[in-house]
CSV table of C-alpha atoms in Angstrom, one decimal:
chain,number,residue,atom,x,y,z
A,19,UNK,CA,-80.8,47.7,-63.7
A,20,UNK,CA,-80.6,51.3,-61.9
A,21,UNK,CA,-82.2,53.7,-62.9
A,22,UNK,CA,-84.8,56.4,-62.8
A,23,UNK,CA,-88.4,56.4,-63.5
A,24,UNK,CA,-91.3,59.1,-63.7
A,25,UNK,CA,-94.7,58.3,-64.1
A,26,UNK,CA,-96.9,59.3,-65.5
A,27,UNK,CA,-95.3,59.6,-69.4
A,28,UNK,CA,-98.6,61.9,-69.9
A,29,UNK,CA,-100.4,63.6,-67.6
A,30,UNK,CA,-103.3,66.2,-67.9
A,31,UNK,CA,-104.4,69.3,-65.9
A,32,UNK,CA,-108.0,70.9,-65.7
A,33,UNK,CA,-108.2,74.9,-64.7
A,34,UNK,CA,-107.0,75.4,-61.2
A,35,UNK,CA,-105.9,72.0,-60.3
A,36,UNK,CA,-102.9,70.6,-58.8
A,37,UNK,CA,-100.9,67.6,-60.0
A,38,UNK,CA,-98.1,65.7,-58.8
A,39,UNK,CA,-95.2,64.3,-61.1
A,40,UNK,CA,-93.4,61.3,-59.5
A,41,UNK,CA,-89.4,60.3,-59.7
A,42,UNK,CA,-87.9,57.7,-58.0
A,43,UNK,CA,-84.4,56.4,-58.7
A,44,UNK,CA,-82.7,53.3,-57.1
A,45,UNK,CA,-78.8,54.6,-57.8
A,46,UNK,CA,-78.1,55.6,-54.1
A,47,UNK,CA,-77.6,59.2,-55.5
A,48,UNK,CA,-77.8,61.9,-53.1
A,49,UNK,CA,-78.8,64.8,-55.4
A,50,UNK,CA,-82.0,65.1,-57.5
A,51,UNK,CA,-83.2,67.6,-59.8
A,52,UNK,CA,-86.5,68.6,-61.5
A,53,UNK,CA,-86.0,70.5,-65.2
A,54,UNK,CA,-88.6,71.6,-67.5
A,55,UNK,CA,-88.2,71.6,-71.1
A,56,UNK,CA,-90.3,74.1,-73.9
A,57,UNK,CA,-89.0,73.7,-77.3
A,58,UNK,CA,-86.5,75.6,-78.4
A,59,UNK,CA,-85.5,76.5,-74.7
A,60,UNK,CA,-83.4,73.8,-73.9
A,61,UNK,CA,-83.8,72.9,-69.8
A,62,UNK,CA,-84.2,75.0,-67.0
A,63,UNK,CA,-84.1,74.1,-63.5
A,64,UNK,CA,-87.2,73.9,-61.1
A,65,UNK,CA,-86.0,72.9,-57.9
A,66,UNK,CA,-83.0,70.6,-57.0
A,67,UNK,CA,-82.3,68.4,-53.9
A,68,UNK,CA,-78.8,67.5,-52.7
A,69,UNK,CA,-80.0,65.7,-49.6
A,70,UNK,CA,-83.3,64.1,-48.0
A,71,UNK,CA,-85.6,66.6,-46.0
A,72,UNK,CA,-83.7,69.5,-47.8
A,73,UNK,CA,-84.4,71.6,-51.4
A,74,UNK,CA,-83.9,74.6,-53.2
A,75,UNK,CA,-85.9,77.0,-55.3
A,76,UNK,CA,-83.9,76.8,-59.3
A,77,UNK,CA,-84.5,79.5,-61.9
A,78,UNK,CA,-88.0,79.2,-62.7
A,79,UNK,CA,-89.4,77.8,-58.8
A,80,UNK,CA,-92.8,80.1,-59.0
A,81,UNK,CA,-95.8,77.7,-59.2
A,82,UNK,CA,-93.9,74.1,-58.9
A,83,UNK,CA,-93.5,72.5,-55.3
A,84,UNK,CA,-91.7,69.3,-53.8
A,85,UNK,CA,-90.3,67.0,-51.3
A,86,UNK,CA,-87.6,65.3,-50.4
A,87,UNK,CA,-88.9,62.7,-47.6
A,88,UNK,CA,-86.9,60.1,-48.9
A,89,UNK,CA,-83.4,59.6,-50.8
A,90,UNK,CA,-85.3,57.7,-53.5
A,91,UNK,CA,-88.3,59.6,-54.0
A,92,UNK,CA,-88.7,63.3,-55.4
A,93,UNK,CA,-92.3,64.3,-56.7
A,94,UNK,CA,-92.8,67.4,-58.4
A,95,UNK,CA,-96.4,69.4,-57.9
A,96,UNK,CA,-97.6,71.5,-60.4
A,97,UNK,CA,-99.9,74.0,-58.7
A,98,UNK,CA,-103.0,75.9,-60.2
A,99,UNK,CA,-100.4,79.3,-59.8
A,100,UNK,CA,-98.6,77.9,-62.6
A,101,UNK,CA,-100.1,79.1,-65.6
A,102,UNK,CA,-98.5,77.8,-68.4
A,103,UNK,CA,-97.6,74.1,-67.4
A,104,UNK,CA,-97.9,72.5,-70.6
A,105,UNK,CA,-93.9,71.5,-71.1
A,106,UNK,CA,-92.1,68.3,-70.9
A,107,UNK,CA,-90.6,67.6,-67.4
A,108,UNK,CA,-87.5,66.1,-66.6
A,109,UNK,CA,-86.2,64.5,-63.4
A,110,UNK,CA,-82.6,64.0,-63.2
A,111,UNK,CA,-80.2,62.3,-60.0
A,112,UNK,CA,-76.5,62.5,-59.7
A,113,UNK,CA,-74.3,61.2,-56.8
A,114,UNK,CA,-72.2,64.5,-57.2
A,115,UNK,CA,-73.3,66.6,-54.2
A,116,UNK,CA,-71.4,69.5,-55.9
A,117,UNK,CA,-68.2,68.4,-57.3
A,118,UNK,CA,-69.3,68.6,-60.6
A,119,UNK,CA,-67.1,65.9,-62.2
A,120,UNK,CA,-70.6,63.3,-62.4
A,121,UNK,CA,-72.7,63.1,-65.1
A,122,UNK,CA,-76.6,64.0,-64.1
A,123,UNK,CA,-79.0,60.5,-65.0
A,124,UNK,CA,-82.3,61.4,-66.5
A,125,UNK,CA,-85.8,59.7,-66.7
A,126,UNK,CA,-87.7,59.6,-69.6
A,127,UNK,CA,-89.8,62.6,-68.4
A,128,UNK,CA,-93.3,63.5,-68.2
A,129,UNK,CA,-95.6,65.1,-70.8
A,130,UNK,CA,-98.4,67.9,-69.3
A,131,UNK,CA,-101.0,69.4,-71.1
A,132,UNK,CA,-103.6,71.5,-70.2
A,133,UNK,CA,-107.7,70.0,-70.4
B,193,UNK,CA,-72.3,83.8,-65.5
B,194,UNK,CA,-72.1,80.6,-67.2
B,195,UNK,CA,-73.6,80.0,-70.2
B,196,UNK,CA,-73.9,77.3,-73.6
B,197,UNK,CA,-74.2,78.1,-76.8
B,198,UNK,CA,-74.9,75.8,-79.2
B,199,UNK,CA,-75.1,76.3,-83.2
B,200,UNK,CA,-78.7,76.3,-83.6
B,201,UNK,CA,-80.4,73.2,-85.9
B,202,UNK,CA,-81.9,72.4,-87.3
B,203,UNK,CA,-79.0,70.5,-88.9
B,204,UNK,CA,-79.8,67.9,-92.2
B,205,UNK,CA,-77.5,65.4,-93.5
B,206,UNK,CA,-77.2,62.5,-95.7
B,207,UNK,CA,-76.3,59.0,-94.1
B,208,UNK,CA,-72.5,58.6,-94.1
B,209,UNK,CA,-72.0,62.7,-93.8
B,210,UNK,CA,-69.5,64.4,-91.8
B,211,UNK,CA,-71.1,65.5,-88.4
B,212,UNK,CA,-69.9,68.7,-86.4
B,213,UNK,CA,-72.2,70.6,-83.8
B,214,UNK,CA,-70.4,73.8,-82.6
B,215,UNK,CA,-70.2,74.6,-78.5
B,216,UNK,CA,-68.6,77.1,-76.9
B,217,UNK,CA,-69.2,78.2,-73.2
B,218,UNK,CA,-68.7,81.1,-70.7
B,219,UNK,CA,-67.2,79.7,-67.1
B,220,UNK,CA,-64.6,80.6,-64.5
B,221,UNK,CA,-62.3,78.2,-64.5
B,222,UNK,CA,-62.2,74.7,-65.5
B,223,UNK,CA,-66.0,73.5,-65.7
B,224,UNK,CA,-66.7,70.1,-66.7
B,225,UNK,CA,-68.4,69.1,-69.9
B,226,UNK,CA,-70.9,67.2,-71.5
B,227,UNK,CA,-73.1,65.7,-74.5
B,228,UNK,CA,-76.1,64.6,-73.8
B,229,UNK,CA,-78.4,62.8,-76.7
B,230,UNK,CA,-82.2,63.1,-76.4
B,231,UNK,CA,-84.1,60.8,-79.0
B,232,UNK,CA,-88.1,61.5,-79.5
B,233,UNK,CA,-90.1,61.2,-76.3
B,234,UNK,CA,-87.6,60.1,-74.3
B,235,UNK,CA,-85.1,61.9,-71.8
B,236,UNK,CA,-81.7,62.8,-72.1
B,237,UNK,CA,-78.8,60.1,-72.0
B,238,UNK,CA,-75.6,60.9,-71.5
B,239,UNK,CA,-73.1,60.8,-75.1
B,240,UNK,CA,-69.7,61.9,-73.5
B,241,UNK,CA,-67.9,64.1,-71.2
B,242,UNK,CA,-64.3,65.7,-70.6
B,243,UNK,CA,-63.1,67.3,-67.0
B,244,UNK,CA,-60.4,69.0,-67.8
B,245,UNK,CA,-58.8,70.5,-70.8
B,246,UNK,CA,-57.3,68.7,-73.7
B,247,UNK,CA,-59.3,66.0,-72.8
B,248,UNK,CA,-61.8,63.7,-75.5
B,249,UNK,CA,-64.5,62.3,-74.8
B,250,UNK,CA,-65.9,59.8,-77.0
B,251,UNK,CA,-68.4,57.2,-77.5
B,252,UNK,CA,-70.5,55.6,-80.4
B,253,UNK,CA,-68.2,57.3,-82.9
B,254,UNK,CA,-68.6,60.5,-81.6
B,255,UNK,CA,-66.1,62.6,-80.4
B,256,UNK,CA,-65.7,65.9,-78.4
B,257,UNK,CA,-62.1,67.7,-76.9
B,258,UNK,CA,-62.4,70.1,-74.2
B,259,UNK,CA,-60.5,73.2,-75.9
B,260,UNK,CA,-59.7,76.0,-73.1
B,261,UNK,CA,-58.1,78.4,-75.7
B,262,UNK,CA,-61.8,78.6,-77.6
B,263,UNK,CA,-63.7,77.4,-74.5
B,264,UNK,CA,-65.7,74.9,-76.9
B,265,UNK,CA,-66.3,71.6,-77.0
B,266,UNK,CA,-67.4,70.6,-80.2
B,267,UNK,CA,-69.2,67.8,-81.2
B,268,UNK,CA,-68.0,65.4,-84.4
B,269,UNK,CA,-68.8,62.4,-86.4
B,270,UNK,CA,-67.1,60.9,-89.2
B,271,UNK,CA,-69.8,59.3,-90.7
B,272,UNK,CA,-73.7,59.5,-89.3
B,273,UNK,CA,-76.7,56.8,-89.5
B,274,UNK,CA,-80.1,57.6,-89.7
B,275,UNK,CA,-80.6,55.8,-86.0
B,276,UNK,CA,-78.5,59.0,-84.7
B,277,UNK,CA,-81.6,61.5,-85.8
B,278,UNK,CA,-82.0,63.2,-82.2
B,279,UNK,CA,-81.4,66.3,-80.1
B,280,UNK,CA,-78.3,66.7,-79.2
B,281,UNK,CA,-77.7,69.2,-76.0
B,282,UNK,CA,-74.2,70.5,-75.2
B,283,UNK,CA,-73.9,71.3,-71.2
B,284,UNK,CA,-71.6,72.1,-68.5
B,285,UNK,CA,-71.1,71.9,-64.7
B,286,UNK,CA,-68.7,74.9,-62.9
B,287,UNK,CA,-65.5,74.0,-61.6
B,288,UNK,CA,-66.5,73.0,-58.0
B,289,UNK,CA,-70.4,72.2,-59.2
B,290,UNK,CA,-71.6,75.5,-58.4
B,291,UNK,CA,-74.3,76.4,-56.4
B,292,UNK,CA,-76.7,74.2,-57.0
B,293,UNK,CA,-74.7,71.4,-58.3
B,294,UNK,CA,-76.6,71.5,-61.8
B,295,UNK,CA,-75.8,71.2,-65.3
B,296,UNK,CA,-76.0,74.7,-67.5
B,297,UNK,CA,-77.7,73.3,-71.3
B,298,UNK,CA,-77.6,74.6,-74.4
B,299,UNK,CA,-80.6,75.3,-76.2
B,300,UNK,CA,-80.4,71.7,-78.3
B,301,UNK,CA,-79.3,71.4,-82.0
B,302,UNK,CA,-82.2,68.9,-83.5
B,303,UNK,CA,-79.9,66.5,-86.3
B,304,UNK,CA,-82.2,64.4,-89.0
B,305,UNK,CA,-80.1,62.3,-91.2
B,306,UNK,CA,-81.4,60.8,-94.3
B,307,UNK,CA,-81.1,57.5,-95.3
């Protein structure tokens, strides 16, 4: 079945450490997304990908990189400039490329916590 | 800019109870819509959508119509179980898909239901 998949469910950062959240999907979409989720806050948008070897900074960018080196793939690094990581993270595909008719597909997110 | 609100939870209930969650939204034009579920620990999955107005979406017994007069999209059902205890998130996509092709969200409405 298609789908996506992140890994690790739970993940754990020491002071000034960097870790990597992975996503890969196998639906052929072109656009990916990286949301984090703080409760009561509903999702807001990290960075977003609508093509390989291109991405763009979302609302909350500062402290959070990625790539795009492949369609399937798009990890998520948490840097040690972030300093409040502990949220639930949520990657998300879509094969809309902008039309906005397509529902986004989401994982079943990652769980970081601070050591 | 465009926004969500959602009624906020959280919302109790008695199995068989009548279920609305209020949504209304700010957009230019005709933005698409959608309900997305999110059970404990997982991420979100997709309930229903409507593209255009006067359209319902529905699925599992719930329902949803795209009103343009109210710009809302309220979410209803007839008669809840205890296995639909979850987040629910009300979202929506600009006409076009915006920018950065990403869904707007609501801040979540948590329903439990009681056996």
């Amino acid at each position: 079945d298609g789908g996506i998949t992140q890994s690790p469910k739970y993940l754990f950062r020491k002071e000034g450490q960097n870790v990597t959240l992975s996503c890969e999907q196998n639906l052929n979409h072109d656009a990916m997304y990286w949301y984090r989720q703080d409760p009561g806050q509903g999702l807001r948008l990290i960075y977003y990908s609508q093509i390989v070897n291109d991405f763009q900074k979302g609302d909350i960018a500062e402290g959070y990189s990625v790539s795009r080196e492949k369609k399937e793939s798009f990890p998520l690094t948490v840097t040690s400039a972030q300093k409040n990581p502990t949220a639930f993270y949520l990657c998300a595909s879509t094969a809309d490329r902008g039309g906005g008719n397509q529902p986004q597909h989401f994982g079943d997110g990652t769980r970081l916590s601070i050591l | 800019g465009n926004s969500v609100t959602q009624m906020e939870g959280p919302v109790t209930l008695s199995e068989e109870a009548f279920l609305t969650i209020n949504c209304t939204y700010t957009a230019t034009g005709y933005p698409s819509l959608f309900w997305y579920v999110q059970y404990p620990g997982e991420g979100l999955q997709l309930l229903l959508k409507a593209t255009k107005a006067d359209d319902k979406g529905s699925n599992k017994g719930f329902e949803a119509t795209y009103r343009k007069e109210t710009t809302s999209f309220h979410l209803e059902k007839g008669s809840v179980q205890v296995s639909d205890s979850a987040v629910y998130f009300c979202a929506l996509s600009p006409q076009g898909g915006g920018s950065q092709g990403n869904l707007i969200f609501g801040k979540g409405t948590k329903l439990s239901v009681k056996p």
